[in-house]
mmCIF file of C-alpha atoms in Angstrom:
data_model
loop_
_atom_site.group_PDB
_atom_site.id
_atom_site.type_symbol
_atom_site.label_atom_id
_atom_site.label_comp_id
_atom_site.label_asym_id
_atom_site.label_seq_id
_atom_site.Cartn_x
_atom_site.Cartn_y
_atom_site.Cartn_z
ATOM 1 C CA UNK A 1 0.000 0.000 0.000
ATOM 2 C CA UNK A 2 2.154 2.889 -1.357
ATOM 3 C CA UNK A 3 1.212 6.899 -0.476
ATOM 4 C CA UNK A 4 2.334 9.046 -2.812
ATOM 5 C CA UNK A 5 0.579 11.983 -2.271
ATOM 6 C CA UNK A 6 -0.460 13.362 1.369
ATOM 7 C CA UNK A 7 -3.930 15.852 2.372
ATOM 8 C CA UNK A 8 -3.942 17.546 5.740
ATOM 9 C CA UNK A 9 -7.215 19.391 7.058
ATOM 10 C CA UNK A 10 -7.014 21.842 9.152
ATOM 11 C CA UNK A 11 -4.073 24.450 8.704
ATOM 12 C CA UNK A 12 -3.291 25.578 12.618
ATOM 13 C CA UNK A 13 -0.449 24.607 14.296
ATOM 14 C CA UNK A 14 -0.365 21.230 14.193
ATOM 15 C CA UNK A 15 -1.971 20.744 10.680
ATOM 16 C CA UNK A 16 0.816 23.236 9.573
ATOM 17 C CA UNK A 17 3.213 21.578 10.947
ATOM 18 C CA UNK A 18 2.231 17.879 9.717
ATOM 19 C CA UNK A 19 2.701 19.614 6.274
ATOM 20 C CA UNK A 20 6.004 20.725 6.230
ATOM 21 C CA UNK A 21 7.285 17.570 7.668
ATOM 22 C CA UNK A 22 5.571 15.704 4.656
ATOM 23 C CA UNK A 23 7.265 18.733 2.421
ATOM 24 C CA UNK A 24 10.557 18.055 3.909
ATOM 25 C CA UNK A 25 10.336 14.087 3.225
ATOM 26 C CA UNK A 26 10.055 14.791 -0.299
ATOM 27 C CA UNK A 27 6.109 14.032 -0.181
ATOM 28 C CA UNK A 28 2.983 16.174 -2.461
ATOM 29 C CA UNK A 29 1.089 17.793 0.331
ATOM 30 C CA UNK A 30 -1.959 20.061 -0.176
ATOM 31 C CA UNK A 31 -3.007 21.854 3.069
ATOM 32 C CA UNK A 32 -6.261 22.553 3.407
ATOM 33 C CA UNK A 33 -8.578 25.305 5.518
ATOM 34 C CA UNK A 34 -11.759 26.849 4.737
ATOM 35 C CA UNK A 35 -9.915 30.190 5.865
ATOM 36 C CA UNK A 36 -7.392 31.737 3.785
ATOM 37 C CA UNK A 37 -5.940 34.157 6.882
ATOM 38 C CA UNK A 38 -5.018 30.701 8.519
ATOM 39 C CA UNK A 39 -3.499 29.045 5.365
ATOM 40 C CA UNK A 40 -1.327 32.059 4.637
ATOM 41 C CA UNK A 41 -0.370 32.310 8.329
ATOM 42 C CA UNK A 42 0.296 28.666 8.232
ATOM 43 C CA UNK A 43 2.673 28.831 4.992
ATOM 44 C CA UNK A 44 4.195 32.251 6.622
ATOM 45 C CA UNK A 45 5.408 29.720 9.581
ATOM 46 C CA UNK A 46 6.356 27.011 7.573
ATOM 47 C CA UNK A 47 8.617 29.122 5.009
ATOM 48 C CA UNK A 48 10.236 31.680 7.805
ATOM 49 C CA UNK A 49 11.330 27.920 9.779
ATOM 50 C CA UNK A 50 12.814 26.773 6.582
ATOM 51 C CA UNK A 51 14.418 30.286 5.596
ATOM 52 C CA UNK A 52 16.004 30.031 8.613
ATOM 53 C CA UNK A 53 17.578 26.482 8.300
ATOM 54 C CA UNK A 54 18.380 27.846 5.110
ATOM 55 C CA UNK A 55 20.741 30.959 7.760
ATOM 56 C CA UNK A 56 21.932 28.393 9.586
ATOM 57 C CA UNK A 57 23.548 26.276 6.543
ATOM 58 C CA UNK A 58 21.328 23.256 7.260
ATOM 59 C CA UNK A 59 19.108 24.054 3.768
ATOM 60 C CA UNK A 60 20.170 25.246 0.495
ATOM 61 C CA UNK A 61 18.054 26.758 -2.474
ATOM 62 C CA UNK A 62 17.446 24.541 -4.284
ATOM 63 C CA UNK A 63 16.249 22.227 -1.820
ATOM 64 C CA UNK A 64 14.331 24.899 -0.402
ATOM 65 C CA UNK A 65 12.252 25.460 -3.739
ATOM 66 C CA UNK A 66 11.789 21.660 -3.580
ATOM 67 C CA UNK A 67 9.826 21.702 -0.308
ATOM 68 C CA UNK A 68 8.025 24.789 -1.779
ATOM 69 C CA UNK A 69 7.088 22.783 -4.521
ATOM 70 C CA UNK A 70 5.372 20.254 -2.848
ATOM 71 C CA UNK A 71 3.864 21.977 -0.928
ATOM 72 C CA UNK A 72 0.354 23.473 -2.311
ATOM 73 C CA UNK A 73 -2.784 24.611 -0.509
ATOM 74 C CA UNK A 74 -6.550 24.222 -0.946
ATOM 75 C CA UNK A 75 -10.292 25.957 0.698
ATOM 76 C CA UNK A 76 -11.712 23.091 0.066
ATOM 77 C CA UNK A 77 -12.242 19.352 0.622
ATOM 78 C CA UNK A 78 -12.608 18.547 -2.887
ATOM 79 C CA UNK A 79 -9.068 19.223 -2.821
ATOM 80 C CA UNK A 80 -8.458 15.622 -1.228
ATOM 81 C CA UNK A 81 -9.461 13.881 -4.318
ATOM 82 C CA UNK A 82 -6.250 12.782 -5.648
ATOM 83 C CA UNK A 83 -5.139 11.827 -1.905
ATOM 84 C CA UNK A 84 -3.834 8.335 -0.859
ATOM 85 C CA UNK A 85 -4.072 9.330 2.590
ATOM 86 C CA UNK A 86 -5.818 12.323 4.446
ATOM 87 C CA UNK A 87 -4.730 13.547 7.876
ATOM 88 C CA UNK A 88 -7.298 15.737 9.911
ATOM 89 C CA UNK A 89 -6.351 18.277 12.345
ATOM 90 C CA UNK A 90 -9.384 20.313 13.493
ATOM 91 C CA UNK A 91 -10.755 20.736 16.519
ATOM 92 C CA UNK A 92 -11.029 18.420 19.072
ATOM 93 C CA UNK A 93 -14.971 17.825 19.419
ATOM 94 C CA UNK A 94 -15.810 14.422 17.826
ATOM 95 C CA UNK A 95 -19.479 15.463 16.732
ATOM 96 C CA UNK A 96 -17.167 17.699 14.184
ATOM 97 C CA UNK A 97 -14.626 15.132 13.381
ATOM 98 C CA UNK A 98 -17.443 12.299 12.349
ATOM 99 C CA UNK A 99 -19.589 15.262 10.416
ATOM 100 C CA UNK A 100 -16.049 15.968 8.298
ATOM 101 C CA UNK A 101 -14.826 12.298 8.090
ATOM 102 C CA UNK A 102 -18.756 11.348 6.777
ATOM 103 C CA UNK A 103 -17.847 14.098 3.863
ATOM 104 C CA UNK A 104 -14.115 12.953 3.154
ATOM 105 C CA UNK A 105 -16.078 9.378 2.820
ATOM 106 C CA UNK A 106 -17.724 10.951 -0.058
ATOM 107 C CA UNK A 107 -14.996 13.095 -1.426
ATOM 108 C CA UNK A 108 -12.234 10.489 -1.163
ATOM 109 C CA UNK A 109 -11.524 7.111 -3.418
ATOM 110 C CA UNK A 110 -11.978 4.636 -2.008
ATOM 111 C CA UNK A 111 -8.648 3.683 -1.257
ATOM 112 C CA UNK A 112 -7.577 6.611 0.448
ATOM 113 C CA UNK A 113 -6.481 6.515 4.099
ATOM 114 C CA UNK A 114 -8.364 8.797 6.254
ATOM 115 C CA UNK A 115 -6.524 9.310 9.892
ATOM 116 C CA UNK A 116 -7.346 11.641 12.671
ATOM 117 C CA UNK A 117 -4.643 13.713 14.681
ATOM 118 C CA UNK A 118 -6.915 13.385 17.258
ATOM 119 C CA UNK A 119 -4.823 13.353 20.498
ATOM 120 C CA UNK A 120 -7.545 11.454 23.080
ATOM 121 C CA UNK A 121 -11.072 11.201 21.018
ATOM 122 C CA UNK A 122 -12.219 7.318 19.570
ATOM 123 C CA UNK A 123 -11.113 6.479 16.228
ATOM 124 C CA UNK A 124 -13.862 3.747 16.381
ATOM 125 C CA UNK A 125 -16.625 6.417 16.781
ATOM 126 C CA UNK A 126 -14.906 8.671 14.046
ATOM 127 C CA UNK A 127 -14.451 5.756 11.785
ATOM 128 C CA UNK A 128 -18.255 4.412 12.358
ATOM 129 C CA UNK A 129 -19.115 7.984 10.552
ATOM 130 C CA UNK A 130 -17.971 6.793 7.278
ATOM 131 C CA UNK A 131 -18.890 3.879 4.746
ATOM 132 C CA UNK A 132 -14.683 2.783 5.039
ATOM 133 C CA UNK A 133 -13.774 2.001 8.785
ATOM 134 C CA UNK A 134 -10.859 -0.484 7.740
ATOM 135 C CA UNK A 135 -9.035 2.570 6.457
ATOM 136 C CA UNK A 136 -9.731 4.957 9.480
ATOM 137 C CA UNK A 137 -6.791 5.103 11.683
ATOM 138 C CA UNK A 138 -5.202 7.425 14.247
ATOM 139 C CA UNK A 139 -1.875 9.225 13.883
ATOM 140 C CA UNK A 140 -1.683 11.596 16.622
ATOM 141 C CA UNK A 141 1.321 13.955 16.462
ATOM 142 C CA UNK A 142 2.947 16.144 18.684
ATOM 143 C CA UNK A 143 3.608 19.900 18.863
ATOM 144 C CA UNK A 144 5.793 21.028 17.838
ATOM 145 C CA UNK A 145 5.470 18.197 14.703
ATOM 146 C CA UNK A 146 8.843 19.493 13.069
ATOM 147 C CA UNK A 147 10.867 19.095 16.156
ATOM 148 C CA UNK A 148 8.958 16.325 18.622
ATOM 149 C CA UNK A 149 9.743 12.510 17.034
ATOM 150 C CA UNK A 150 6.741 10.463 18.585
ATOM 151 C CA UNK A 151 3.782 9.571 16.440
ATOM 152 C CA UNK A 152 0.924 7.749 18.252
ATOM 153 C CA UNK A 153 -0.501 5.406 15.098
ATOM 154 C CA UNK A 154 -4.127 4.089 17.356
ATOM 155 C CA UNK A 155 -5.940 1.645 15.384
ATOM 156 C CA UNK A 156 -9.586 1.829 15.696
ATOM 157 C CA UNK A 157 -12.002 -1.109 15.945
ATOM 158 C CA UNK A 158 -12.465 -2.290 11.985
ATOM 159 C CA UNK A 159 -8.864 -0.515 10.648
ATOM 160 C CA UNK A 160 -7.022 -3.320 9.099
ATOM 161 C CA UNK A 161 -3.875 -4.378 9.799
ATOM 162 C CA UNK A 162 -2.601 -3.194 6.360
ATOM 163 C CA UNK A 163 -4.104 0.052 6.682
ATOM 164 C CA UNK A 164 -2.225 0.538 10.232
ATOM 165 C CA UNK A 165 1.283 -1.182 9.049
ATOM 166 C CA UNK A 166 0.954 1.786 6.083
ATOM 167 C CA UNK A 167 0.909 4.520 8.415
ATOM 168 C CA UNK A 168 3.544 3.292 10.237
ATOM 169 C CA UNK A 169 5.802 2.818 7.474
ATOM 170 C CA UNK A 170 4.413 6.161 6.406
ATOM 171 C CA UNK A 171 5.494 7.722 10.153
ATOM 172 C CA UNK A 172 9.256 6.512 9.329
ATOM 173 C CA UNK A 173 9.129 8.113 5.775
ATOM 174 C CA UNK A 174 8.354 11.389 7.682
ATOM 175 C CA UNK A 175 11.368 11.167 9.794
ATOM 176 C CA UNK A 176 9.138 10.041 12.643
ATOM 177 C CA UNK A 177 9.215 7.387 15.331
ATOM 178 C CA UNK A 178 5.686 5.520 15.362
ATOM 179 C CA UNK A 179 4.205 3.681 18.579
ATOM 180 C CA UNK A 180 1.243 1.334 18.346
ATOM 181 C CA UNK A 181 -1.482 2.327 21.033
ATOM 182 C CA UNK A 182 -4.273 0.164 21.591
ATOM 183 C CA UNK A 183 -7.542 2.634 21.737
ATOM 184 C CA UNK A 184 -7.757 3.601 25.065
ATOM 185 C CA UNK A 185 -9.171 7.859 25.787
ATOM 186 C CA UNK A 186 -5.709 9.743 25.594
ATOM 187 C CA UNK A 187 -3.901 6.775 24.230
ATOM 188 C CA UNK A 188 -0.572 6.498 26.037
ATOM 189 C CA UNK A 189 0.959 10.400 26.495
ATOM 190 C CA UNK A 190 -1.856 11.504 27.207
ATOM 191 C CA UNK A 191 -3.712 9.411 29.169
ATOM 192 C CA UNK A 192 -0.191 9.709 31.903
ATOM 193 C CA UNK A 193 0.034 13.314 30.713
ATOM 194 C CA UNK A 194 -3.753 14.950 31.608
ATOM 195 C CA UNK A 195 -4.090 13.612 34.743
ATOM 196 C CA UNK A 196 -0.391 14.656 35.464
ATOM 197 C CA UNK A 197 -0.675 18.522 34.393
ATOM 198 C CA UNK A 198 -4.421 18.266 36.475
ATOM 199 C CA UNK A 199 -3.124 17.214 39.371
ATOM 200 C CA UNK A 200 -0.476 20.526 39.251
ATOM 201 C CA UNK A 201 -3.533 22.785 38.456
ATOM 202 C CA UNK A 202 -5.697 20.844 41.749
ATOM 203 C CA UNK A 203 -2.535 22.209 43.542
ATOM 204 C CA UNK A 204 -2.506 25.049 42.195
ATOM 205 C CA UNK A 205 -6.302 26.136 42.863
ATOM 206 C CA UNK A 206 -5.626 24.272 46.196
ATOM 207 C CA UNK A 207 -2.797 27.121 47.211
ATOM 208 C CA UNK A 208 -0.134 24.446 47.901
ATOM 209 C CA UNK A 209 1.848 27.252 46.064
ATOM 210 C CA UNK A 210 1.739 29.322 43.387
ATOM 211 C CA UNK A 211 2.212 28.590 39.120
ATOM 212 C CA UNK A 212 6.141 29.424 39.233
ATOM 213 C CA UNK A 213 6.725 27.340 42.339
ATOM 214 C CA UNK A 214 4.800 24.596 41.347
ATOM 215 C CA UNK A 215 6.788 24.220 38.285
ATOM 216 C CA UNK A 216 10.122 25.287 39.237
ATOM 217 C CA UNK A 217 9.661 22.269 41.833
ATOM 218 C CA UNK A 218 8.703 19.941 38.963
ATOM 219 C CA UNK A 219 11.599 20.608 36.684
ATOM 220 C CA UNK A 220 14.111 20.802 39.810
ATOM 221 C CA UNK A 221 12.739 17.814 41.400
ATOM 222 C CA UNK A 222 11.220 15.523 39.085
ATOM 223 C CA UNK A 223 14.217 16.627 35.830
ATOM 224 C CA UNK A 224 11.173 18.013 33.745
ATOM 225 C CA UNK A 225 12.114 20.066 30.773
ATOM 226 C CA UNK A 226 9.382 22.282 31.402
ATOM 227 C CA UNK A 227 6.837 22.886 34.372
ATOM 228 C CA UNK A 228 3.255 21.035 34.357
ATOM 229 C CA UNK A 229 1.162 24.784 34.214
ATOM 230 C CA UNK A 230 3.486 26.337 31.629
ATOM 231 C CA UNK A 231 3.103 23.166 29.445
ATOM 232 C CA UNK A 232 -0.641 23.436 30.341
ATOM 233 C CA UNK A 233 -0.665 26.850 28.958
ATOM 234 C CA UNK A 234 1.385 25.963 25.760
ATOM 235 C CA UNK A 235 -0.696 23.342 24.809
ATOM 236 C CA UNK A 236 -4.063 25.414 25.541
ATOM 237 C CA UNK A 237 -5.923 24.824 28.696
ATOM 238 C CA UNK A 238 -9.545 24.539 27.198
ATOM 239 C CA UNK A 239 -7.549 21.931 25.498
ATOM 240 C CA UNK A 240 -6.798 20.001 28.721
ATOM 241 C CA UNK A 241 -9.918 20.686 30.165
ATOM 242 C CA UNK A 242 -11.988 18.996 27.659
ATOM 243 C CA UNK A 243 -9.340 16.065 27.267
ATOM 244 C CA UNK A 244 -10.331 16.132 31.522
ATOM 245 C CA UNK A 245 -13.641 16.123 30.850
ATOM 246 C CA UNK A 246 -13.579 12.881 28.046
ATOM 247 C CA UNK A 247 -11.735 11.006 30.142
ATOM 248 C CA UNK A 248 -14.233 11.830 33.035
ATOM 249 C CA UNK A 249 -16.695 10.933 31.209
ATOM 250 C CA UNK A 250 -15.431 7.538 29.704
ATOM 251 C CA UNK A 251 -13.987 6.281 32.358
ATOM 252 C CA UNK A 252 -15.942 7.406 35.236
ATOM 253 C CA UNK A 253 -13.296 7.617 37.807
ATOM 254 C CA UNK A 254 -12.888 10.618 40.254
ATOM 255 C CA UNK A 255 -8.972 10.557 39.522
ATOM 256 C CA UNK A 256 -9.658 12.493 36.202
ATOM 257 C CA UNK A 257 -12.404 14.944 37.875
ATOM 258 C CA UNK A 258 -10.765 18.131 36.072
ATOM 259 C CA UNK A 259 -9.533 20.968 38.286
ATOM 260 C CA UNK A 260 -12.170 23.853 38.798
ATOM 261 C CA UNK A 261 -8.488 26.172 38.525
ATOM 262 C CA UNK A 262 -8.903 24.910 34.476
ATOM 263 C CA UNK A 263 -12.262 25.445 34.449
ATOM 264 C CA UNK A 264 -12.222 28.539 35.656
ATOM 265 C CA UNK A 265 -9.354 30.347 33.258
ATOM 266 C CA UNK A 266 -11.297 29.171 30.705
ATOM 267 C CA UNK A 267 -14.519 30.796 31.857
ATOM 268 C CA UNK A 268 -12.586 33.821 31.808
ATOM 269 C CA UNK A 269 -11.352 33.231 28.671
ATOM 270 C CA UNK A 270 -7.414 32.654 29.671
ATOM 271 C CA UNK A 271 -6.711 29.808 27.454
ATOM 272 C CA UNK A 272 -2.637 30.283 27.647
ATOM 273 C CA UNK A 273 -0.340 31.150 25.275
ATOM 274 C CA UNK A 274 -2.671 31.478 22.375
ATOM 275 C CA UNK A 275 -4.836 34.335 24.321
ATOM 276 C CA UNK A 276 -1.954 35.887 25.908
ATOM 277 C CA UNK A 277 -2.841 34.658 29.569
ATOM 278 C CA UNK A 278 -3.338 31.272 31.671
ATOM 279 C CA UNK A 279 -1.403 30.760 34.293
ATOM 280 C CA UNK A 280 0.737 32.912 33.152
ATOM 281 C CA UNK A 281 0.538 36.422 31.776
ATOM 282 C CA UNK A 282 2.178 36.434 28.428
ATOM 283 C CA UNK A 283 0.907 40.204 26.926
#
């Protein structure tokens, strides 16, 4: 099962960075958004990382105007048509991933491979949204994509064994290390991960001390490269509080009650890095 050509949906951080990894291996890959300000912020990032490779001596011209060339972009998902495999990266609400995989179904030959960056949502319930759930796999990545090496490839109930040995291979291609993860909410990061960067927030909104403490502690005690609530904030706390709330929800144990400290930044609207505040002030 050979992929040629790569589609990614969704062109915000992660989807933009899933594209210029494929660009870099030497693979076709159309980026697709329905909004053009994101696609042209998207290709902004992607060209200023590789102009400066280019400063550093690590990428020369003509090998930049290679990645340039495969590199295209798209509005819409008609776009996908000549894809042999299709990696979504929207949002993470699966009543929108199963309404967009149920129209890539129709858009898509047969034959292409539809996977879902999804990093904690069920493949099998994204996959039972389409007339193809042999070819429906998971291939979480992880921000930053250009720089982090782990790919989570997650299987749902019906993918086939070909269809998950081809993303794997696929992973490698892309310079990538690929785990298999039985489907399980948050997989295997995140499933340790979540209840981990809860836990500091619980202590947090408990006043056992404040953000800097709390994570100066964890990367002086515990060797972490960065502290739990900083990470928290880089990744997008209404991110982690509705991974909180899935896992609440599917497995029905009090150990992944989410922290009313996440719940409430995001009631005021301090998501983290992306707003410019969390639990940290970045303006």
């Amino acid at each position: 099962m050979e992929i040629k050509k790569i589609g990614v949906l969704g062109a915000g951080t992660m989807g933009a960075g899933i594209a210029q990894v494929a660009a870099e291996a030497g693979f076709p890959v159309i980026l697709v958004d329905i909004e053009t300000a994101i696609i042209e912020k998207a290709l902004k990032a992607v060209k200023k990382a590789w102009k400066k490779a280019m400063e550093k001596g690590k990428l020369d011209e003509s090998e930049m105007q290679k990645r340039e060339g495969y590199l295209s972009t798209g509005n819409s998902m008609a776009d996908f048509k000549d894809c042999d495999v299709v990696i979504e990266a929207i949002v993470e609400k699966i009543e929108v991933k199963k309404a967009v995989f149920k129209e890539l179904d129709e858009i898509c030959p047969k034959n292409t491979i539809l996977a879902s960056n999804t990093s904690a949502l069920s493949i099998t319930e994204i996959a039972a949204a389409t007339g193809r759930p042999d070819r429906v796999v998971g291939m979480h990545f992880f921000n930053p994509v250009p720089v982090m090496k782990l790919v989570e490839v997650i299987p749902g109930a019906e993918s086939s064994e070909a269809v998950s040995s081809a993303i794997v291979e696929l992973c490698k291609k892309l310079k990538k290390e690929p785990v298999l993860a039985r489907e399980f909410p948050g997989f295997i990061v995140n499933r340790i991960l979540v209840p981990y960067i809860n836990e500091a927030a619980m202590a947090f909104q408990d006043g056992v001390a404040s953000a800097e403490e709390i994570d100066k502690a964890m990367k002086l005690g515990a060797n972490m490269p960065m502290g739990p609530l900083a990470l928290c904030d880089l990744v997008g706390i209404d991110v982690l509080l509705m991974v909180c709330e899935y896992f609440w929800q599917e497995f029905g144990d009090s150990k992944y009650r989410p922290s009313l400290a996440l719940k409430q930044k995001v009631r005021a609207g301090h998501l983290g890095v992306k707003s410019g505040k969390g639990f940290y002030d970045y303006k």
